[in-house]
Amino acid sequence: MGRLSDCFSEFMFEYDTPRMVLVRHKKVGIVYRLIQLGVLAYIIGWVFMYEKGYQSVDSVVSTVSVKMKGIAYTNENNNSRIWDVADYVFPHQGVGSFVVMTNYIETAGQKQGNCTKDGVCKSDSDCEKGKSVEGEKGILTGKCVEYKGTLKTCEIFGWCPVENNHIPDPPLLMAAENFTMFIKNAITFPRYGVSRSNVVQFNKSCIYHKDTDPLCPIFRLGDLVTMAGFDFRKIAVKGGMIVIGIIWDCDLDWSASHCNPTFNIHGLYGVDSLSTPGYNFRFAKYFMEDRTEKRTLVKVFGIRFDIIVHGMVSSPAVFGLKWCFKMSPSSQLVLE
């Protein structure tokens, strides 16, 4: 019982105090002050000056509009034609993207009926009735019919004549190399009330160049293809995909007038890639002739452009963490 009472007394009525010792020693004092200076230099130099840990950041709200200029002339099958922006630009190919046509295949006067397809057969048994034809050209009727003299081929029911598969080379719209693209990008950082645009001041006759005119919003199509690492003559035959990145990296330690974009252009696949041979899609123009529905089928080959806005703004704050984001979900693309 006495032992328990002693333990209780020690716990309740005894306490420890730190003992201060004043050491007068030059080497110890110098080491102590150097450690303090090192910690202070790390906080001021690295955390505040280099990493700017005193800043807070905001995400961007962005909108992009694109305006194309240029015309092309073609004379396919003695059919002369002028192509303007309304003819060769196809919007809404995806979020923040559009296509500029560089080549095409046209199959005119198609109507639904029976016709022949490529390939050889010997008898009707080689043509399974109701089977769909490769390339979605139609379905087999079950008949093996004469084709080009002594040859025989399976008859199909579908849009006839069947689609032309010959890709023009050189591409029909080689003039697209000199088309121009005007990119207008407006951004806002809501937290700081900062709004910027890439077209505040520029020479309307300028053409973008990474070194000599990096703020010009007008791009030559051929230059964009070159910057992406492609040869325009080759990519124009079957099409391709290119990303235009608009990067805003703004530091409000300085005036907002120093907040300007940089452009990053690159292809979505390698030059020698075999898995992605190009970019194409089809559309049809329907009409009535002699009470029969007909169509002109057009297979478009073009360059798909995806415009992506990246952004980060940092501003002085008492407390803040610095982070960056990739693409704002509120970014929009408008074609004019």
CSV table of C-alpha atoms in Angstrom, one decimal:
chain,number,residue,atom,x,y,z
A,1,MET,CA,0.0,0.0,0.0
A,2,GLY,CA,2.9,2.3,0.9
A,3,ARG,CA,4.5,1.6,-2.5
A,4,LEU,CA,1.3,2.6,-4.3
A,5,SER,CA,1.0,5.8,-2.3
A,6,ASP,CA,4.6,6.7,-3.2
A,7,CYS,CA,3.9,6.1,-7.0
A,8,PHE,CA,0.8,8.3,-6.8
A,9,SER,CA,2.7,11.1,-5.0
A,10,GLU,CA,5.5,11.0,-7.6
A,11,PHE,CA,3.0,11.2,-10.5
A,12,MET,CA,0.9,14.0,-9.0
A,13,PHE,CA,3.3,16.2,-7.2
A,14,GLU,CA,6.7,15.9,-9.0
A,15,TYR,CA,7.6,17.4,-12.4
A,16,ASP,CA,10.8,17.8,-14.5
A,17,THR,CA,12.2,21.1,-15.8
A,18,PRO,CA,14.7,21.4,-18.7
A,19,ARG,CA,18.2,22.6,-17.7
A,20,MET,CA,19.7,25.4,-19.7
A,21,VAL,CA,23.5,25.2,-20.2
A,22,LEU,CA,25.3,28.2,-21.7
A,23,VAL,CA,28.3,26.9,-23.7
A,24,ARG,CA,31.0,29.4,-24.6
A,25,HIS,CA,32.7,27.6,-27.5
A,26,LYS,CA,33.5,29.1,-30.8
A,27,LYS,CA,33.4,25.9,-32.9
A,28,VAL,CA,30.1,24.8,-31.4
A,29,GLY,CA,28.6,28.2,-31.9
A,30,ILE,CA,29.7,28.4,-35.5
A,31,VAL,CA,28.3,24.9,-36.3
A,32,TYR,CA,25.0,25.9,-34.6
A,33,ARG,CA,24.7,29.1,-36.6
A,34,LEU,CA,25.6,27.4,-39.9
A,35,ILE,CA,22.8,24.8,-39.3
A,36,GLN,CA,20.4,27.7,-38.7
A,37,LEU,CA,21.6,29.5,-41.9
A,38,GLY,CA,21.3,26.3,-43.9
A,39,VAL,CA,17.7,25.8,-42.9
A,40,LEU,CA,16.9,29.5,-43.5
A,41,ALA,CA,18.6,29.4,-46.9
A,42,TYR,CA,16.6,26.3,-47.9
A,43,ILE,CA,13.3,27.9,-46.9
A,44,ILE,CA,14.0,31.2,-48.7
A,45,GLY,CA,16.0,30.0,-51.6
A,46,TRP,CA,14.4,26.7,-52.6
A,47,VAL,CA,10.9,26.8,-51.1
A,48,PHE,CA,10.1,30.4,-51.8
A,49,MET,CA,12.4,31.6,-54.6
A,50,TYR,CA,12.8,28.5,-56.8
A,51,GLU,CA,9.6,26.5,-56.1
A,52,LYS,CA,7.6,29.7,-55.3
A,53,GLY,CA,5.8,27.9,-52.5
A,54,TYR,CA,4.3,31.2,-51.4
A,55,GLN,CA,2.1,31.2,-54.5
A,56,SER,CA,-1.3,29.7,-55.1
A,57,VAL,CA,-2.6,28.6,-58.5
A,58,ASP,CA,-5.8,28.6,-60.5
A,59,SER,CA,-7.2,26.5,-63.4
A,60,VAL,CA,-8.1,28.0,-66.8
A,61,VAL,CA,-11.5,28.4,-68.5
A,62,SER,CA,-10.8,28.5,-72.3
A,63,THR,CA,-12.5,28.8,-75.6
A,64,VAL,CA,-10.9,28.4,-79.1
A,65,SER,CA,-12.2,29.5,-82.5
A,66,VAL,CA,-10.6,28.6,-85.8
A,67,LYS,CA,-11.0,30.3,-89.2
A,68,MET,CA,-9.5,28.8,-92.4
A,69,LYS,CA,-8.7,30.6,-95.6
A,70,GLY,CA,-7.7,29.4,-99.1
A,71,ILE,CA,-9.1,27.9,-102.2
A,72,ALA,CA,-8.1,24.9,-104.4
A,73,TYR,CA,-8.8,23.9,-108.0
A,74,THR,CA,-9.3,20.3,-109.2
A,75,ASN,CA,-10.1,18.9,-112.6
A,76,GLU,CA,-11.1,15.2,-112.0
A,77,ASN,CA,-12.5,13.4,-115.0
A,78,ASN,CA,-12.7,16.7,-116.9
A,79,ASN,CA,-14.9,18.1,-114.1
A,80,SER,CA,-13.4,21.5,-113.2
A,81,ARG,CA,-14.2,22.6,-109.6
A,82,ILE,CA,-13.2,25.3,-107.1
A,83,TRP,CA,-13.0,24.3,-103.5
A,84,ASP,CA,-13.5,26.9,-100.8
A,85,VAL,CA,-13.7,26.7,-97.0
A,86,ALA,CA,-17.2,25.4,-96.9
A,87,ASP,CA,-16.2,22.5,-99.2
A,88,TYR,CA,-13.0,21.2,-97.6
A,89,VAL,CA,-13.5,21.9,-93.8
A,90,PHE,CA,-15.4,19.3,-91.8
A,91,PRO,CA,-16.2,20.2,-88.2
A,92,HIS,CA,-17.4,18.1,-85.3
A,93,GLN,CA,-15.0,15.1,-85.9
A,94,GLY,CA,-14.6,14.9,-82.1
A,95,VAL,CA,-14.2,17.1,-79.1
A,96,GLY,CA,-12.1,20.1,-80.1
A,97,SER,CA,-11.2,18.8,-83.5
A,98,PHE,CA,-11.9,19.4,-87.2
A,99,VAL,CA,-10.7,18.0,-90.6
A,100,VAL,CA,-9.2,19.7,-93.6
A,101,MET,CA,-9.7,17.6,-96.7
A,102,THR,CA,-6.6,17.0,-98.9
A,103,ASN,CA,-7.7,14.1,-101.1
A,104,TYR,CA,-10.9,12.3,-102.0
A,105,ILE,CA,-12.5,9.5,-104.0
A,106,GLU,CA,-15.9,10.1,-105.6
A,107,THR,CA,-18.3,7.4,-106.8
A,108,ALA,CA,-21.1,9.2,-108.7
A,109,GLY,CA,-24.6,8.0,-109.7
A,110,GLN,CA,-25.0,5.1,-107.3
A,111,LYS,CA,-28.4,3.4,-106.9
A,112,GLN,CA,-29.5,0.3,-105.2
A,113,GLY,CA,-29.6,-2.8,-107.4
A,114,ASN,CA,-27.5,-5.8,-108.5
A,115,CYS,CA,-23.9,-5.5,-109.7
A,116,THR,CA,-20.6,-7.3,-109.7
A,117,LYS,CA,-17.8,-7.0,-107.3
A,118,ASP,CA,-14.0,-7.7,-107.4
A,119,GLY,CA,-13.0,-11.3,-107.0
A,120,VAL,CA,-13.3,-14.5,-109.1
A,121,CYS,CA,-15.9,-17.4,-108.7
A,122,LYS,CA,-16.4,-20.6,-110.7
A,123,SER,CA,-20.1,-21.5,-109.8
A,124,ASP,CA,-23.0,-20.2,-107.7
A,125,SER,CA,-21.8,-22.4,-104.8
A,126,ASP,CA,-18.9,-20.0,-104.4
A,127,CYS,CA,-21.3,-17.1,-103.7
A,128,GLU,CA,-23.1,-17.8,-100.4
A,129,LYS,CA,-26.5,-16.1,-100.7
A,130,GLY,CA,-27.1,-13.4,-98.0
A,131,LYS,CA,-23.5,-13.1,-96.9
A,132,SER,CA,-22.2,-9.6,-96.5
A,133,VAL,CA,-19.4,-8.5,-98.7
A,134,GLU,CA,-16.1,-7.3,-97.3
A,135,GLY,CA,-16.0,-3.5,-97.2
A,136,GLU,CA,-19.8,-3.3,-96.7
A,137,LYS,CA,-20.5,-3.1,-100.4
A,138,GLY,CA,-23.6,-5.2,-100.2
A,139,ILE,CA,-24.8,-8.8,-99.8
A,140,LEU,CA,-24.3,-11.7,-102.1
A,141,THR,CA,-27.3,-12.8,-104.3
A,142,GLY,CA,-26.0,-16.3,-104.7
A,143,LYS,CA,-25.2,-16.0,-108.4
A,144,CYS,CA,-21.8,-16.3,-110.1
A,145,VAL,CA,-22.1,-14.1,-113.2
A,146,GLU,CA,-19.8,-13.2,-116.2
A,147,TYR,CA,-17.4,-10.3,-115.6
A,148,LYS,CA,-15.0,-8.8,-118.1
A,149,GLY,CA,-15.3,-11.4,-120.8
A,150,THR,CA,-14.3,-14.9,-119.7
A,151,LEU,CA,-14.0,-14.1,-116.0
A,152,LYS,CA,-16.8,-14.7,-113.5
A,153,THR,CA,-17.5,-12.9,-110.2
A,154,CYS,CA,-20.2,-13.0,-107.5
A,155,GLU,CA,-23.2,-10.8,-107.9
A,156,ILE,CA,-24.1,-8.5,-105.0
A,157,PHE,CA,-27.2,-6.4,-104.1
A,158,GLY,CA,-26.2,-3.0,-102.8
A,159,TRP,CA,-25.3,0.5,-104.0
A,160,CYS,CA,-24.2,0.1,-107.6
A,161,PRO,CA,-21.7,0.7,-109.2
A,162,VAL,CA,-19.6,-0.4,-106.3
A,163,GLU,CA,-17.3,2.2,-104.6
A,164,ASN,CA,-14.2,3.2,-106.4
A,165,ASN,CA,-11.1,2.3,-104.3
A,166,HIS,CA,-8.4,4.0,-106.4
A,167,ILE,CA,-6.7,6.7,-104.2
A,168,PRO,CA,-5.5,9.6,-106.3
A,169,ASP,CA,-1.7,10.2,-106.1
A,170,PRO,CA,-0.6,13.0,-106.2
A,171,PRO,CA,-3.4,14.2,-103.9
A,172,LEU,CA,-6.1,16.3,-105.5
A,173,LEU,CA,-5.9,19.2,-103.1
A,174,MET,CA,-2.2,19.8,-102.9
A,175,ALA,CA,-3.1,23.5,-102.8
A,176,ALA,CA,-4.1,22.9,-99.2
A,177,GLU,CA,-0.4,23.2,-98.3
A,178,ASN,CA,-0.8,27.0,-98.6
A,179,PHE,CA,-4.1,27.3,-96.8
A,180,THR,CA,-3.9,29.4,-93.6
A,181,MET,CA,-5.4,28.7,-90.2
A,182,PHE,CA,-6.3,31.6,-87.8
A,183,ILE,CA,-6.5,30.4,-84.2
A,184,LYS,CA,-8.1,32.6,-81.7
A,185,ASN,CA,-7.8,31.5,-78.0
A,186,ALA,CA,-9.3,33.4,-75.1
A,187,ILE,CA,-8.7,32.3,-71.5
A,188,THR,CA,-9.8,33.3,-68.0
A,189,PHE,CA,-8.4,32.5,-64.6
A,190,PRO,CA,-11.6,33.1,-62.5
A,191,ARG,CA,-9.9,33.1,-59.1
A,192,TYR,CA,-7.7,36.1,-60.0
A,193,GLY,CA,-10.0,37.8,-62.5
A,194,VAL,CA,-7.3,37.6,-65.2
A,195,SER,CA,-8.3,37.3,-68.8
A,196,ARG,CA,-6.0,36.9,-71.8
A,197,SER,CA,-6.2,36.4,-75.5
A,198,ASN,CA,-3.6,35.4,-78.1
A,199,VAL,CA,-4.8,38.0,-80.6
A,200,VAL,CA,-4.5,41.3,-78.6
A,201,GLN,CA,-1.8,42.7,-80.8
A,202,PHE,CA,-0.5,41.1,-84.0
A,203,ASN,CA,0.3,41.9,-87.6
A,204,LYS,CA,-2.5,40.7,-89.8
A,205,SER,CA,0.0,39.7,-92.5
A,206,CYS,CA,2.2,37.7,-90.2
A,207,ILE,CA,2.7,33.9,-90.4
A,208,TYR,CA,3.6,31.9,-87.3
A,209,HIS,CA,7.3,31.0,-86.9
A,210,LYS,CA,8.7,29.4,-83.8
A,211,ASP,CA,11.7,31.7,-83.7
A,212,THR,CA,10.9,34.9,-85.6
A,213,ASP,CA,7.1,35.3,-84.9
A,214,PRO,CA,6.1,33.0,-82.0
A,215,LEU,CA,3.0,35.0,-81.0
A,216,CYS,CA,1.4,35.2,-84.5
A,217,PRO,CA,-2.0,33.3,-84.5
A,218,ILE,CA,-2.0,32.6,-88.3
A,219,PHE,CA,-0.5,29.3,-89.3
A,220,ARG,CA,0.3,28.0,-92.8
A,221,LEU,CA,-1.0,24.4,-93.1
A,222,GLY,CA,2.2,23.1,-94.7
A,223,ASP,CA,4.2,24.6,-91.8
A,224,LEU,CA,2.0,22.8,-89.3
A,225,VAL,CA,2.5,19.5,-91.0
A,226,THR,CA,6.3,20.1,-91.1
A,227,MET,CA,6.4,21.0,-87.4
A,228,ALA,CA,4.5,17.8,-86.6
A,229,GLY,CA,7.3,15.8,-88.3
A,230,PHE,CA,5.5,14.9,-91.6
A,231,ASP,CA,5.9,15.5,-95.3
A,232,PHE,CA,2.9,17.3,-96.6
A,233,ARG,CA,3.0,15.5,-100.0
A,234,LYS,CA,2.9,12.1,-98.3
A,235,ILE,CA,0.3,12.8,-95.5
A,236,ALA,CA,-2.1,14.5,-98.0
A,237,VAL,CA,-2.6,11.3,-99.9
A,238,LYS,CA,-4.3,9.3,-97.1
A,239,GLY,CA,-4.6,11.9,-94.4
A,240,GLY,CA,-3.3,12.0,-90.8
A,241,MET,CA,-3.8,13.4,-87.3
A,242,ILE,CA,-2.0,16.4,-85.7
A,243,VAL,CA,-2.3,18.0,-82.2
A,244,ILE,CA,-2.0,21.7,-81.7
A,245,GLY,CA,-1.2,22.4,-78.0
A,246,ILE,CA,-1.7,25.9,-76.7
A,247,ILE,CA,0.2,26.3,-73.4
A,248,TRP,CA,-0.4,29.2,-71.0
A,249,ASP,CA,2.2,29.3,-68.1
A,250,CYS,CA,1.6,32.5,-66.3
A,251,ASP,CA,3.3,34.0,-63.2
A,252,LEU,CA,1.5,36.9,-61.7
A,253,ASP,CA,4.6,38.0,-59.8
A,254,TRP,CA,5.0,39.9,-63.0
A,255,SER,CA,2.5,41.9,-65.1
A,256,ALA,CA,-0.3,40.0,-66.8
A,257,SER,CA,1.0,41.4,-70.1
A,258,HIS,CA,3.8,38.9,-69.8
A,259,CYS,CA,1.2,36.1,-69.8
A,260,ASN,CA,1.5,34.8,-73.4
A,261,PRO,CA,0.9,31.3,-75.0
A,262,THR,CA,3.4,29.0,-76.6
A,263,PHE,CA,2.4,26.4,-79.3
A,264,ASN,CA,3.4,22.8,-79.3
A,265,ILE,CA,2.6,20.9,-82.6
A,266,HIS,CA,3.1,17.1,-82.9
A,267,GLY,CA,1.6,14.1,-84.7
A,268,LEU,CA,-0.5,11.5,-83.1
A,269,TYR,CA,1.6,8.7,-84.6
A,270,GLY,CA,5.0,8.2,-86.0
A,271,VAL,CA,6.0,8.9,-89.6
A,272,ASP,CA,6.6,5.2,-90.4
A,273,SER,CA,3.7,3.8,-88.3
A,274,LEU,CA,1.8,1.0,-90.0
A,275,SER,CA,-1.0,0.7,-87.5
A,276,THR,CA,-2.5,4.1,-88.4
A,277,PRO,CA,-2.2,4.6,-92.2
A,278,GLY,CA,-4.1,7.9,-92.3
A,279,TYR,CA,-7.5,9.5,-91.6
A,280,ASN,CA,-10.6,9.2,-93.7
A,281,PHE,CA,-14.4,9.1,-93.6
A,282,ARG,CA,-17.3,8.9,-96.0
A,283,PHE,CA,-20.4,11.0,-96.7
A,284,ALA,CA,-23.1,10.8,-99.4
A,285,LYS,CA,-25.1,13.4,-101.3
A,286,TYR,CA,-28.6,12.0,-102.1
A,287,PHE,CA,-30.8,13.0,-105.0
A,288,MET,CA,-33.8,11.8,-107.0
A,289,GLU,CA,-33.5,11.0,-110.7
A,290,ASP,CA,-36.3,9.5,-112.8
A,291,ARG,CA,-38.1,8.7,-109.5
A,292,THR,CA,-35.1,6.7,-108.4
A,293,GLU,CA,-33.1,7.5,-105.3
A,294,LYS,CA,-29.4,7.9,-106.2
A,295,ARG,CA,-26.3,9.2,-104.4
A,296,THR,CA,-22.8,10.4,-104.9
A,297,LEU,CA,-20.5,8.7,-102.4
A,298,VAL,CA,-17.4,10.7,-101.4
A,299,LYS,CA,-14.5,9.2,-99.4
A,300,VAL,CA,-12.6,12.0,-97.8
A,301,PHE,CA,-8.9,11.9,-96.9
A,302,GLY,CA,-7.8,14.7,-94.7
A,303,ILE,CA,-5.7,16.1,-91.9
A,304,ARG,CA,-7.5,16.0,-88.5
A,305,PHE,CA,-6.5,18.8,-86.1
A,306,ASP,CA,-7.1,18.4,-82.4
A,307,ILE,CA,-6.6,21.7,-80.4
A,308,ILE,CA,-5.8,21.2,-76.7
A,309,VAL,CA,-5.4,24.0,-74.2
A,310,HIS,CA,-3.0,23.5,-71.3
A,311,GLY,CA,-2.7,26.2,-68.6
A,312,MET,CA,-1.4,27.2,-65.2
A,313,VAL,CA,-1.4,30.6,-63.4
A,314,SER,CA,0.4,31.2,-60.1
A,315,SER,CA,-0.1,34.3,-57.9
A,316,PRO,CA,1.4,35.4,-54.5
A,317,ALA,CA,-0.5,34.1,-51.5
A,318,VAL,CA,0.1,33.6,-47.8
A,319,PHE,CA,-0.4,29.9,-48.1
A,320,GLY,CA,-0.7,27.9,-51.2
A,321,LEU,CA,0.4,24.8,-53.0
A,322,LYS,CA,1.6,24.8,-56.6
A,323,TRP,CA,0.0,22.3,-58.9
A,324,CYS,CA,-0.7,22.1,-62.6
A,325,PHE,CA,-3.5,20.7,-64.7
A,326,LYS,CA,-3.7,19.3,-68.2
A,327,MET,CA,-6.9,20.1,-70.0
A,328,SER,CA,-9.7,22.2,-68.7
A,329,PRO,CA,-13.1,20.4,-69.3
A,330,SER,CA,-14.6,23.8,-70.0
A,331,SER,CA,-12.4,24.3,-73.1
A,332,GLN,CA,-14.5,24.8,-76.3
A,333,LEU,CA,-13.7,24.8,-80.0
A,334,VAL,CA,-15.6,27.0,-82.4
A,335,LEU,CA,-15.2,27.0,-86.2
A,336,GLU,CA,-15.9,30.2,-88.0
